[in-house]
XYZ file of C-alpha atoms in Angstrom:
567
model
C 86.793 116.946 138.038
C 89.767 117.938 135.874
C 90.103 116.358 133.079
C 93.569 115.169 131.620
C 94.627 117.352 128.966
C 97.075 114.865 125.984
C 98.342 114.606 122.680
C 95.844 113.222 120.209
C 98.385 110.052 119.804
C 98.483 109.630 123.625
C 94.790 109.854 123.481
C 94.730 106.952 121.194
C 96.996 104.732 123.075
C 94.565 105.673 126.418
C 91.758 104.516 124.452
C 93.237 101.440 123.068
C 94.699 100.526 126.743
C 91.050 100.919 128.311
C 89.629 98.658 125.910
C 92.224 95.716 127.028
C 94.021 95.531 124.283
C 97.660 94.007 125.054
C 99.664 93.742 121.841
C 99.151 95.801 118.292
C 100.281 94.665 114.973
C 102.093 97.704 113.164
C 104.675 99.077 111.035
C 106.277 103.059 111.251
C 106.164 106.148 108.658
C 106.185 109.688 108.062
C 101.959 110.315 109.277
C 102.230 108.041 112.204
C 105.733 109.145 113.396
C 104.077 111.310 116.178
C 101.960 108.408 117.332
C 105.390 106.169 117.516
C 106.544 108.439 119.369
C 104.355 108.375 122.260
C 103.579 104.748 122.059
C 107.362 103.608 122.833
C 108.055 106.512 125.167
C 105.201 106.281 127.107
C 103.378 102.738 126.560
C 105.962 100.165 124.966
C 108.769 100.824 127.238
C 106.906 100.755 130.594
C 105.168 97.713 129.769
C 101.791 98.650 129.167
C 101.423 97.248 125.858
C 103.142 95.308 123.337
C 104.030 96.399 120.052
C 104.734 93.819 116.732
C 107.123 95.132 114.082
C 105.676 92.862 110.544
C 107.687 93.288 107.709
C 104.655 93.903 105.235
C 101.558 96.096 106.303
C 99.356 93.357 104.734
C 100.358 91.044 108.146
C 99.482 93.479 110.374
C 95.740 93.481 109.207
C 96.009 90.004 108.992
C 97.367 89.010 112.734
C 95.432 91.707 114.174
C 92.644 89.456 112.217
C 93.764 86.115 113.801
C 93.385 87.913 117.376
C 89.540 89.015 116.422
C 88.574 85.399 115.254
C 89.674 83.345 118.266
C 88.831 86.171 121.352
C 85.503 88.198 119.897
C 87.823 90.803 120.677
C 88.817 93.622 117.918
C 92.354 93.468 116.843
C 93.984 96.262 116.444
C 96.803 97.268 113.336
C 98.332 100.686 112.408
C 100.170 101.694 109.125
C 101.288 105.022 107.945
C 99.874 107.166 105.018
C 99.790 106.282 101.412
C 101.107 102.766 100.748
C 101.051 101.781 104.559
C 97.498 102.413 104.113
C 96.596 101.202 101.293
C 99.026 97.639 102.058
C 96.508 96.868 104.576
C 93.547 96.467 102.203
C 93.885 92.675 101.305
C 93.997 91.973 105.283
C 90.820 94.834 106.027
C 88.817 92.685 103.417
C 89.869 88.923 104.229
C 88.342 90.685 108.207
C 85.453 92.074 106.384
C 83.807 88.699 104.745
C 84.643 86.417 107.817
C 83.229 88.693 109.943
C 86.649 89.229 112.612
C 86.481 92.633 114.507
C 89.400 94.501 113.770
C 90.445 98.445 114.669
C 92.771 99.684 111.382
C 94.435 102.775 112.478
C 96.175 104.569 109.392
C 97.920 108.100 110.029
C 96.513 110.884 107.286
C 99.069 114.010 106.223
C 98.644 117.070 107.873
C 94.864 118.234 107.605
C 96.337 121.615 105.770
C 97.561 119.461 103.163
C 94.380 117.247 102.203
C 93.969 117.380 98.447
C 96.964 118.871 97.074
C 98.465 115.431 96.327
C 101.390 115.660 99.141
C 104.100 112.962 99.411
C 102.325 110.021 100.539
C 98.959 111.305 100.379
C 95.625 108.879 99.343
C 91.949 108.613 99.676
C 92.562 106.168 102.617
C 88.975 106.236 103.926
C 87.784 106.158 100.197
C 89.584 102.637 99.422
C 88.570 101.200 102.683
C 84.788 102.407 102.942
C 83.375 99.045 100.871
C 85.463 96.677 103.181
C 84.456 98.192 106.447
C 81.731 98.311 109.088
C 82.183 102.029 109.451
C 85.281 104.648 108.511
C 85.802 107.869 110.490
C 88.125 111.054 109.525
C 89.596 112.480 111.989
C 91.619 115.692 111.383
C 91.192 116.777 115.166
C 92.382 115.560 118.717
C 89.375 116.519 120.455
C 87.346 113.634 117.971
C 89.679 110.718 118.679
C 88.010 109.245 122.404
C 85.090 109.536 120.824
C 85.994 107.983 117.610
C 87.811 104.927 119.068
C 85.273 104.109 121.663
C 82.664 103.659 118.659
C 84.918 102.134 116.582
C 85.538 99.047 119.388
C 81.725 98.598 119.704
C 80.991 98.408 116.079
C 83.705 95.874 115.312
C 82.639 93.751 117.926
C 78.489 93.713 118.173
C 76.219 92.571 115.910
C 78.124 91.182 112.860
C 81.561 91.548 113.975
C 84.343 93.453 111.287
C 86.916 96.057 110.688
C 86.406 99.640 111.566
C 88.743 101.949 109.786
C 90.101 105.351 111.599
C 92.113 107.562 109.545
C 93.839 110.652 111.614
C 96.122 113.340 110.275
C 99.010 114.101 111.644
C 98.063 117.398 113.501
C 95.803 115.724 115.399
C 98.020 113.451 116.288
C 100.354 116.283 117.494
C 97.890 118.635 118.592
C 96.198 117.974 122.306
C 92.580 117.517 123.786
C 91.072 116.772 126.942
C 91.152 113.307 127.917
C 87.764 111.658 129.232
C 88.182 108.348 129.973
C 84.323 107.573 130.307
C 82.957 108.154 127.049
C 79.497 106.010 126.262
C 77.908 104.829 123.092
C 74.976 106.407 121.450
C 74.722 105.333 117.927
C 70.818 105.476 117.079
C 70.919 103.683 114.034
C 72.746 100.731 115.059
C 70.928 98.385 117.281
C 71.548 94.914 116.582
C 68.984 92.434 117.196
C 70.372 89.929 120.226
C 67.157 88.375 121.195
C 65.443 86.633 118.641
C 61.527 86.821 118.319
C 59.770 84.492 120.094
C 57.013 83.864 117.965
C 59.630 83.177 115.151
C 61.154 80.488 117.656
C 58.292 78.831 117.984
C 57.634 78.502 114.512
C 60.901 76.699 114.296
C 60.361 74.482 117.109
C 57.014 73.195 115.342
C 59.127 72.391 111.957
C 62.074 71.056 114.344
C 59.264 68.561 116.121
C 57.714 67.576 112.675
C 61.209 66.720 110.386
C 61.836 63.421 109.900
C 65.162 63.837 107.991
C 66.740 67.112 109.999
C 70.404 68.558 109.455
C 71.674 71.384 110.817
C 74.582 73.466 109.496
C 77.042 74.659 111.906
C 78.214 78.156 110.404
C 80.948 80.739 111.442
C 78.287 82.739 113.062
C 77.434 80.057 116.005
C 81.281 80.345 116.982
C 81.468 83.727 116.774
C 78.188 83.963 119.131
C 80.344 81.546 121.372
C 77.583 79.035 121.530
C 79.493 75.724 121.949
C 78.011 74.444 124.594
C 74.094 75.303 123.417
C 74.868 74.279 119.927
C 76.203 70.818 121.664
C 73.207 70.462 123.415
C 70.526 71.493 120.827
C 72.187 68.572 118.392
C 71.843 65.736 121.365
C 68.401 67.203 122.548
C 66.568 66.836 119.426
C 68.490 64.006 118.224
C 69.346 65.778 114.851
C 73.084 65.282 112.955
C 75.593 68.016 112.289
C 77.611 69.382 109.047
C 79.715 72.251 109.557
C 80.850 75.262 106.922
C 84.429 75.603 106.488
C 84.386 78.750 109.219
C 82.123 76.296 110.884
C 84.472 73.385 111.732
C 85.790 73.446 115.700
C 82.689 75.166 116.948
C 82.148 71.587 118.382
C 84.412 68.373 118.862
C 85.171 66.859 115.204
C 84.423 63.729 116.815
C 80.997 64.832 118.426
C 78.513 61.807 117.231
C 76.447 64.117 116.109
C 78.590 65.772 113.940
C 79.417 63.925 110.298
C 81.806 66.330 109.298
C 82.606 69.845 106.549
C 79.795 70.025 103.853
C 80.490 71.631 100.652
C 82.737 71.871 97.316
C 85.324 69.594 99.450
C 83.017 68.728 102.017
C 82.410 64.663 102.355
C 79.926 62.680 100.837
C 77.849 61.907 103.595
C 77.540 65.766 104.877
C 76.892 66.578 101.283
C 74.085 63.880 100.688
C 72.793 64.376 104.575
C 72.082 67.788 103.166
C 70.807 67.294 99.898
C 68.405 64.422 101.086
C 66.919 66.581 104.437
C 63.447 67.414 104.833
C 64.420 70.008 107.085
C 67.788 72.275 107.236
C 68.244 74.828 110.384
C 71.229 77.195 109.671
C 73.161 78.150 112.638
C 74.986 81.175 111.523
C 75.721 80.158 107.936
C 75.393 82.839 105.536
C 74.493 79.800 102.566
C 77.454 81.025 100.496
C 78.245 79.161 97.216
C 81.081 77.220 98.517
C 78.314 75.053 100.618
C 75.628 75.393 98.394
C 76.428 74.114 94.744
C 73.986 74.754 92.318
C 71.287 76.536 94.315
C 68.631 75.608 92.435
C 69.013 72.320 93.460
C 70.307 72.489 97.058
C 68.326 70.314 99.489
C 65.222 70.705 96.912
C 62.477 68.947 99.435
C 63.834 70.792 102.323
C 62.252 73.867 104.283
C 64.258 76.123 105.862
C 65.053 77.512 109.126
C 67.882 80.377 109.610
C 69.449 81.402 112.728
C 71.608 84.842 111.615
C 72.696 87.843 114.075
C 72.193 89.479 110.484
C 69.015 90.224 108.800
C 70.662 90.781 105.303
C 71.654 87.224 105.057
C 68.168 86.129 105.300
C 66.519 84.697 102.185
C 69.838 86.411 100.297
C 70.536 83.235 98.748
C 68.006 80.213 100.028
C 64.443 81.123 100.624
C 64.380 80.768 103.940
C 61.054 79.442 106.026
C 61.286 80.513 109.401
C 64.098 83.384 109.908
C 65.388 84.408 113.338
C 67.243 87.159 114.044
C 69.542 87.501 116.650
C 72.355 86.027 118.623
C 72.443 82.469 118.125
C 73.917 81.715 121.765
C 70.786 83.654 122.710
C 68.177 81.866 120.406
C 69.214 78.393 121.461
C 69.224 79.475 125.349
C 65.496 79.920 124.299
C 64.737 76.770 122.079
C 66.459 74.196 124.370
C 64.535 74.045 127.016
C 61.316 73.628 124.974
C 62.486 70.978 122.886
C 60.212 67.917 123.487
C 61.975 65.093 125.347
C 62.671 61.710 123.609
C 63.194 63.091 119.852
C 64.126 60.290 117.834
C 65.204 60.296 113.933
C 66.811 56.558 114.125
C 65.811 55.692 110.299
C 67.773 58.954 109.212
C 70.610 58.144 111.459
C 70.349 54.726 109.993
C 71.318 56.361 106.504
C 73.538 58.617 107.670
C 75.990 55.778 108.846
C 75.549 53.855 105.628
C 76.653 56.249 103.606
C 79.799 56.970 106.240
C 80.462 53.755 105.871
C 80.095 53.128 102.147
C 82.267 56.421 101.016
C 85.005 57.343 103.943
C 86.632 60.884 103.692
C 89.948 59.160 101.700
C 87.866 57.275 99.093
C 89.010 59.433 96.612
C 92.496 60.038 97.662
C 92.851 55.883 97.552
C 92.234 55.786 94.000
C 94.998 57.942 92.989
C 98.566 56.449 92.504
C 101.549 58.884 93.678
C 104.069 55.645 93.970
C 106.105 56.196 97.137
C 105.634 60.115 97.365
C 103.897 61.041 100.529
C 100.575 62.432 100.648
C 99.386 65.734 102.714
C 96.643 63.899 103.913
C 99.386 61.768 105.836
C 100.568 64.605 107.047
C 97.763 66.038 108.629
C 96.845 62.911 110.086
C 100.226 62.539 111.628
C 99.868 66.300 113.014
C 96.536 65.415 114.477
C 97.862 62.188 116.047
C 100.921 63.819 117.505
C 98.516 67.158 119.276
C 95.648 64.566 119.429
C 93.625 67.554 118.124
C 94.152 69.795 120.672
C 95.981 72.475 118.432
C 95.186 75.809 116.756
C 95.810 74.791 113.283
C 95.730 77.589 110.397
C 96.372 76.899 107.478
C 96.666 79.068 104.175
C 94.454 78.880 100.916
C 94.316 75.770 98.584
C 94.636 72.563 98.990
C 96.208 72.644 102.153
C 93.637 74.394 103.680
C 90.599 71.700 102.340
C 92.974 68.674 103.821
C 93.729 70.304 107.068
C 89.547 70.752 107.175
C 89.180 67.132 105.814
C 91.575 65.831 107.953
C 92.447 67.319 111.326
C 90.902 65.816 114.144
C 89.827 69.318 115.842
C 89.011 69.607 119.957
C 89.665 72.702 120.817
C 86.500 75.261 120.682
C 88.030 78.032 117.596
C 91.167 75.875 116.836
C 90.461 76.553 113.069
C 91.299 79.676 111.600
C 91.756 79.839 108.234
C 90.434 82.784 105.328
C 87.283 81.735 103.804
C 85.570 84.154 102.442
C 88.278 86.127 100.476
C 90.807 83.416 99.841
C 93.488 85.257 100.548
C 97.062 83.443 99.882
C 99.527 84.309 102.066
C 97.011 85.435 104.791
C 98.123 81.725 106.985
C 101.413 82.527 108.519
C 100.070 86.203 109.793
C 96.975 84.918 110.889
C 99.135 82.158 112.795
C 101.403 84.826 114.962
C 97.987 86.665 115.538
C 96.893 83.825 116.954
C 99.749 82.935 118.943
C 99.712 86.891 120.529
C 96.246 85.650 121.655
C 96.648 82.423 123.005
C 100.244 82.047 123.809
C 100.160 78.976 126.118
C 98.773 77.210 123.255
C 100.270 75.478 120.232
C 99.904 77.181 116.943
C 100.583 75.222 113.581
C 100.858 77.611 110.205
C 100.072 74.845 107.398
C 100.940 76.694 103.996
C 101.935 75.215 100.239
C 104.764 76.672 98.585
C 103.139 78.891 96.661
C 100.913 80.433 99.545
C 103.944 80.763 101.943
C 106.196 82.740 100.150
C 103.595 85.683 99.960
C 104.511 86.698 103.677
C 107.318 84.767 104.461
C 108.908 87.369 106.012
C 107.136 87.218 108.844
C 109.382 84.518 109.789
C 111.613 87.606 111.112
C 108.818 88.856 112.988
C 108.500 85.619 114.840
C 112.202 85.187 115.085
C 112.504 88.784 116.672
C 109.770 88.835 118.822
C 109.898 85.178 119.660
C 106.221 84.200 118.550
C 106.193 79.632 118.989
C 104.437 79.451 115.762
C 105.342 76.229 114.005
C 105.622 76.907 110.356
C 104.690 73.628 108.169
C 104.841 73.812 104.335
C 103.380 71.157 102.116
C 105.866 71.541 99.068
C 104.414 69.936 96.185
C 105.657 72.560 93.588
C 102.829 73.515 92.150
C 100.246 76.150 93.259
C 98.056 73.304 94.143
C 94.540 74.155 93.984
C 94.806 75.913 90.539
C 97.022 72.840 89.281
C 94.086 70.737 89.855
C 91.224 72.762 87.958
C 93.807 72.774 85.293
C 94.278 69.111 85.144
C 90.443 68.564 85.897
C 88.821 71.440 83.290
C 91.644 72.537 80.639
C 93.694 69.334 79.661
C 96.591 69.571 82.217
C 97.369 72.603 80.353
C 99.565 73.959 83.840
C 100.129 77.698 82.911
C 102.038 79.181 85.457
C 101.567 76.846 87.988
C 104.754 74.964 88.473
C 106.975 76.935 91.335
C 110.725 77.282 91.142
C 110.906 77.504 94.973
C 114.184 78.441 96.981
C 115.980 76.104 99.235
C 113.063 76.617 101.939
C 115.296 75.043 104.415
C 118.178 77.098 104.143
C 115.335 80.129 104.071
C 114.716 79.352 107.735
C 117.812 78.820 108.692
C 119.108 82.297 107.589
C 116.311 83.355 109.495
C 117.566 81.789 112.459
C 114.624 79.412 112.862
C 115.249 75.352 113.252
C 114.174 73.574 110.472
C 113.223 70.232 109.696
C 112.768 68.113 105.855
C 110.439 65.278 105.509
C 109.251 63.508 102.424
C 107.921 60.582 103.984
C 105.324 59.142 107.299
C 108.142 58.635 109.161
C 110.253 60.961 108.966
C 107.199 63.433 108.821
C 106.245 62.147 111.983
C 109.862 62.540 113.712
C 109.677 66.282 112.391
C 106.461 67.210 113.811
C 107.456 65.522 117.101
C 110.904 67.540 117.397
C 109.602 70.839 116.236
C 107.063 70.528 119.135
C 109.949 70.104 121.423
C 111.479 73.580 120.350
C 110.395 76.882 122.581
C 110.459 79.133 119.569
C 109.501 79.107 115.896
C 110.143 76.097 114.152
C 109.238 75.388 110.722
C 109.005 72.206 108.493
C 108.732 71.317 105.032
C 107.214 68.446 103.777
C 107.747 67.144 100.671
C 104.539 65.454 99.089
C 103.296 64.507 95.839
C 103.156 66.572 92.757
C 99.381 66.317 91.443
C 97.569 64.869 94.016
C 94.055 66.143 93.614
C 91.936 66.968 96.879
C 88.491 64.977 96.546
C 85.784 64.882 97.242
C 84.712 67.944 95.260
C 81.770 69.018 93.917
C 82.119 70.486 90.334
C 81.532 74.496 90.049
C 77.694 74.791 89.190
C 76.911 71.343 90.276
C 74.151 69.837 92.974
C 75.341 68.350 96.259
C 74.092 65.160 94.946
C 76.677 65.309 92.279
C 79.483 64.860 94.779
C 82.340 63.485 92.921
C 84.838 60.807 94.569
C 87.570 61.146 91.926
């Protein structure tokens, strides 16, 4: 059989077509010129896939991210040489530490030229390499199949995350035979899917003996799409719920078993569940900081169990009991069906209910007078009336993104998308239109603070242009929020460079093209919300709410879980 013989960028675009990728995130220059070429000529124009012009390199990596987090299925962005490159870091990392698979194509100068410092010439592959699962250099068209079709497995098995490919532009130019069947041989990766059965039944024989059980519901047992066995373990054994921040819409908010987000702003009775359990089974939680609190004194008469498709994360911060490795949707398919029948913990439930009861997620936000200014809980509650929680909500970093967690009323299995593990500002509204590309007959709410939304805003041409319904909400308090409050709480209100002088954010959409909305109190928040869902197109809204509300509950940096403060 002959096979075809093309260009090293129409070799790309074959492999990137195979893999079912519909839409890439990118943005043109000199070292990827050759690859523009082809794309439009002989992909964009004939309809074979769909190309996003951002307006900063940075949301490319980031949408390309939001596709990765709600499919399993690598994202793919492409930037030029030099600063196109080196603009996608921020996005490559925020992909890296929550685990989204993500290709990041960056065009290289000509391979004659490496190391003499030509225009628009860096270490690409150097920068990336610590935020990556894998890099590869490719200064030939021949390597490119090969390189692509192991750069979609990595992202996507095992621990899912970015794969970097950097290609010069010769080999862009230059042409190779075309395969179209290449296979995977990569003997040293093998990720561990099943997990050991002997270590399972370990587990069940803590599971059977606990009296006070929680489980943790972690980013890992959505990204293993277990739903449905995580729903089932939970009602099986009888055992409550918290969730991690990358946790939360795995299952219903309003499962019974769940209580709700544990943590820094998780609620008191997630945070005491935990701290007071005998026993603590990890589904795919990596035991990060933001969950733990002072680790010396995290759940201190608890042993441990730890589900984790990743054997570095076991015993890396808790000492962990009984660790499994593997696939999570896997494990539980296992440990399901031999749960005993009947498994009661009524006196722990008992508990559990008291202290919902006694301190509600808004405890804290009562005791704080604001006068008549409206609060951003109100307006997440009034967002998660209005969808009735059946929304993909993503919000940005601060304190918008701990009240949408606190307070939206998620359904929808991956509904929340937000960056956890870098904290990247400005990653919301990118991750948003990724999101959108992926699911576009479902609604899509960006919820960003001033401060946060002006680092890509933008990408409000982007959606304007390529008509992307992502409905834009700021919460306008004029302040970078989060900060504001550690200020007030740690260094005597001392605000340095906190307050915003923000434009006219109104009139900013509008010159964009994009119906916009002002509300600064319930009802006219809720008339907003209601309108802008009425709109086939971008919409955005800006809601103006109080000044220095704090976000509570919060536990203090280096405290216990116990130590859960209300206000």
């Amino acid at each position: 059989m002959t096979r075809k013989v093309l260009t090293g960028a129409e070799i790309v675009m074959e492999c990137i077509l195979k893999h079912g990728t519909k839409t890439v995130f990118g943005y043109p220059g000199g070292a990827v010129i050759p690859l523009y070429d082809k794309m439009f000529s002989h992909y964009v124009h004939p309809g074979k896939i769909r190309h996003i012009l951002v307006r900063h390199e940075q949301a490319a990596a980031f949408a390309a991210g939001g596709i990765g987090r709600t499919t399993g299925k690598a994202g793919v962005c492409i930037a030029t040489s030099g600063p196109g490159a080196t603009n996608l870091v921020t996005g490559v990392a925020d992909a890296m530490l929550d685990s989204a698979p993500m290709i990041a194509i960056t065009g290289q100068v000509f391979s004659h030229l490496i190391g003499s410092d030509a225009f628009q010439e860096t270490d690409s592959v150097g920068i990336l390499m610590p935020i990556v699962k894998h890099s590869y250099t490719i200064n030939r068209a021949e390597d490119i199949e090969q390189a692509l079709t192991e750069a979609f497995h990595l992202a996507e098995t095992g621990r899912p995350g970015p794969v970097h490919i950097d290609i010069t532009k010769d080999a862009f130019i230059n042409t190779a035979p075309y395969d179209g069947n290449r296979t995977v041989d990569l003997p040293g990766y093998k990720p561990t899917k099943q997990g050991s059965t002997y270590q399972i039944k370990k587990a069940l024989n803590l599971i059977t003996k606990a009296k006070r059980p929680i489980a943790i519901i972690g980013h890992g047992a959505m990204i293993a799409d277990a739903a449905d066995e995580v729903q089932e373990f939970l009602e099986k054994a009888d055992i409550p719920a918290v969730s991690t921040l990358h946790g939360l819409s795995t299952i219903p908010a309003d499962h019974p078993n769940h209580i709700s987000m544990l943590g820094m702003h998780g609620s008191v009775p997630a945070n005491y569940a935990v701290y007071n359990a005998d026993l603590v089974i990890s589904l795919g939680s990596r035991f990060d900081d933001r969950i733990t609190g002072k680790l010396d004194d995290f759940a201190p008469e608890a042993k441990f169990i730890h589900f984790d498709i990743d054997p570095a994360e076991l015993g890396k911060n808790v000492k962990t009991h009984v660790p499994v490795v593997g696939n999570i949707k896997n494990i539980l398919q296992k440990i399901n069906p031999i749960l005993p029948e009947k498994m009661e913990h009524e006196a722990w439930w008992g508990q559990i209910l008291a202290w919902k009861k006694e301190y509600p997620i808004d405890i804290g936000q009562k005791k704080q007078d604001h006068g008549s200014q409206m609060r951003a809980p109100s307006v997440i509650r009034i967002l998660g009336e209005e969808t009735k929680g059946n929304a993909f909500v993503v919000p940005d970093v601060g304190q918008n993104q701990m009240f949408v967690a606190q307070y939206y009323p998620f359904k929808k299995f991956r509904s929340h998308v937000s960056s956890g593990g870098l904290g990247s500002m400005g990653a919301g509204l990118p991750l948003a239109m990724g999101v959108k590309i992926a699911h576009p007959d479902d609604e899509v709410w960006s919820i960003s603070g001033d401060g946060g939304f002006q680092m890509n805003l933008p990408e409000m041409a982007t959606l304007q242009q390529d008509n992307i319904n992502v409905k834009m909400a700021v919460l306008n308090n004029g302040f970078l929020g989060m900060v504001r409050q550690w200020q007030d709480l740690y260094h005597k209100k001392n605000y340095a460079s906190t307050g915003m002088w923000n434009p006219h954010f109104i009139q900013l959409a509008e010159s964009y093209g994009i119906p916009a909305f002002f509300a600064d109190d319930e009802r006219s928040a809720r008339e907003a919300i209601k309108k802008a869902r009425e709109i086939k197109g971008p919409t955005f809204i800006e809601f103006k709410i109080a000044a220095e509300e704090n976000i509570f509950p919060m536990v203090d940096a280096g405290a216990s879980l116990k130590d859960t403060r209300i206000d």
